[in-house]
């Protein structure tokens, strides 16, 4: 059987002990860097549902921290994705109605 995932405090403590030696674990900037380093080193498969959801969660978390042009870029990406979903749904719905009528 697999092991249980570590809680956030244990993971961060291990990261500061192993890779961020010399940085203050209580410093907010060092904590943000540790979180960034953890996201960069994570090698989850992106082709699974869990991996896809984690990617969406990372994007959402990053876009909430962004400001200025990065925030507007994230909003534009989200709007384009929603537009694609609406156009695809409309196309499928119109094809279904045509099939029922014909």
Tab-separated table of C-alpha atoms in Angstrom:
chain	number	residue	atom	x	y	z
A	1	UNK	CA	0.000	0.000	0.000
A	2	UNK	CA	1.108	3.609	-0.569
A	3	UNK	CA	2.031	6.022	2.137
A	4	UNK	CA	-0.193	8.812	3.296
A	5	UNK	CA	0.694	12.229	1.877
A	6	UNK	CA	2.539	14.526	4.245
A	7	UNK	CA	0.752	17.484	5.666
A	8	UNK	CA	1.777	20.968	4.547
A	9	UNK	CA	3.959	21.715	7.583
A	10	UNK	CA	5.945	18.462	7.284
A	11	UNK	CA	6.482	18.950	3.553
A	12	UNK	CA	7.660	22.540	4.025
A	13	UNK	CA	9.951	21.579	6.930
A	14	UNK	CA	11.546	18.834	4.819
A	15	UNK	CA	12.008	21.262	1.924
A	16	UNK	CA	13.768	23.801	4.148
A	17	UNK	CA	15.944	21.068	5.684
A	18	UNK	CA	16.942	19.541	2.336
A	19	UNK	CA	17.039	22.263	-0.307
A	20	UNK	CA	16.540	25.677	1.256
A	21	UNK	CA	19.228	25.413	3.913
A	22	UNK	CA	20.011	28.797	5.394
A	23	UNK	CA	16.659	30.404	4.637
A	24	UNK	CA	14.330	31.305	7.490
A	25	UNK	CA	11.294	28.956	7.385
A	26	UNK	CA	9.185	31.644	9.088
A	27	UNK	CA	9.949	34.292	6.437
A	28	UNK	CA	6.850	34.801	4.222
A	29	UNK	CA	8.980	35.330	1.097
A	30	UNK	CA	10.918	32.123	1.779
A	31	UNK	CA	7.621	30.283	2.269
A	32	UNK	CA	6.314	31.588	-1.055
A	33	UNK	CA	9.536	30.494	-2.743
A	34	UNK	CA	9.235	27.044	-1.139
A	35	UNK	CA	5.671	26.726	-2.464
A	36	UNK	CA	6.837	27.823	-5.913
A	37	UNK	CA	9.703	25.326	-5.825
A	38	UNK	CA	7.304	22.552	-4.830
A	39	UNK	CA	4.986	23.335	-7.759
A	40	UNK	CA	7.920	23.370	-10.180
A	41	UNK	CA	9.282	20.038	-8.939
A	42	UNK	CA	5.939	18.238	-8.905
A	43	UNK	CA	5.898	15.628	-11.646
A	44	UNK	CA	2.307	14.439	-11.615
A	45	UNK	CA	0.928	12.930	-14.803
A	46	UNK	CA	-1.169	15.577	-16.543
A	47	UNK	CA	-3.190	13.046	-18.553
A	48	UNK	CA	-5.212	11.875	-15.545
A	49	UNK	CA	-8.324	13.555	-14.187
A	50	UNK	CA	-6.500	14.372	-10.952
A	51	UNK	CA	-3.561	15.850	-12.850
A	52	UNK	CA	-5.853	17.959	-15.015
A	53	UNK	CA	-7.771	19.245	-12.009
A	54	UNK	CA	-4.523	20.027	-10.212
A	55	UNK	CA	-3.376	21.992	-13.261
A	56	UNK	CA	-6.616	23.974	-13.309
A	57	UNK	CA	-6.262	24.619	-9.568
A	58	UNK	CA	-2.676	25.820	-10.037
A	59	UNK	CA	-3.813	28.134	-12.845
A	60	UNK	CA	-6.646	29.517	-10.719
A	61	UNK	CA	-4.353	30.035	-7.738
A	62	UNK	CA	-1.752	31.764	-9.884
A	63	UNK	CA	-4.322	34.002	-11.545
A	64	UNK	CA	-5.671	35.164	-8.190
A	65	UNK	CA	-2.156	36.242	-7.187
A	66	UNK	CA	-1.506	37.953	-10.522
A	67	UNK	CA	-2.084	41.602	-11.201
A	68	UNK	CA	-1.995	43.935	-14.158
A	69	UNK	CA	-1.338	42.391	-17.565
A	70	UNK	CA	-1.005	38.853	-16.195
A	71	UNK	CA	-4.439	39.095	-14.573
A	72	UNK	CA	-6.019	40.377	-17.787
A	73	UNK	CA	-4.284	37.598	-19.745
A	74	UNK	CA	-5.725	34.989	-17.352
A	75	UNK	CA	-9.196	36.545	-17.707
A	76	UNK	CA	-8.860	36.472	-21.508
A	77	UNK	CA	-7.841	32.799	-21.463
A	78	UNK	CA	-10.803	31.911	-19.252
A	79	UNK	CA	-13.215	33.857	-21.470
A	80	UNK	CA	-11.866	32.149	-24.603
A	81	UNK	CA	-12.267	28.738	-22.954
A	82	UNK	CA	-15.833	29.547	-21.940
A	83	UNK	CA	-16.601	30.825	-25.447
A	84	UNK	CA	-15.282	27.556	-26.883
A	85	UNK	CA	-17.513	25.554	-24.534
A	86	UNK	CA	-20.577	27.644	-25.412
A	87	UNK	CA	-19.934	27.402	-29.181
A	88	UNK	CA	-19.362	23.642	-28.922
A	89	UNK	CA	-22.504	23.139	-26.849
A	90	UNK	CA	-24.539	25.295	-29.247
A	91	UNK	CA	-23.257	23.318	-32.231
A	92	UNK	CA	-24.086	19.982	-30.608
A	93	UNK	CA	-27.513	21.190	-29.482
A	94	UNK	CA	-28.395	22.501	-32.950
A	95	UNK	CA	-27.234	19.219	-34.538
A	96	UNK	CA	-29.379	17.267	-32.049
A	97	UNK	CA	-32.462	19.408	-32.762
A	98	UNK	CA	-31.895	19.033	-36.523
A	99	UNK	CA	-31.614	15.277	-36.075
A	100	UNK	CA	-34.893	15.169	-34.107
A	101	UNK	CA	-36.704	17.330	-36.659
A	102	UNK	CA	-35.405	15.405	-39.688
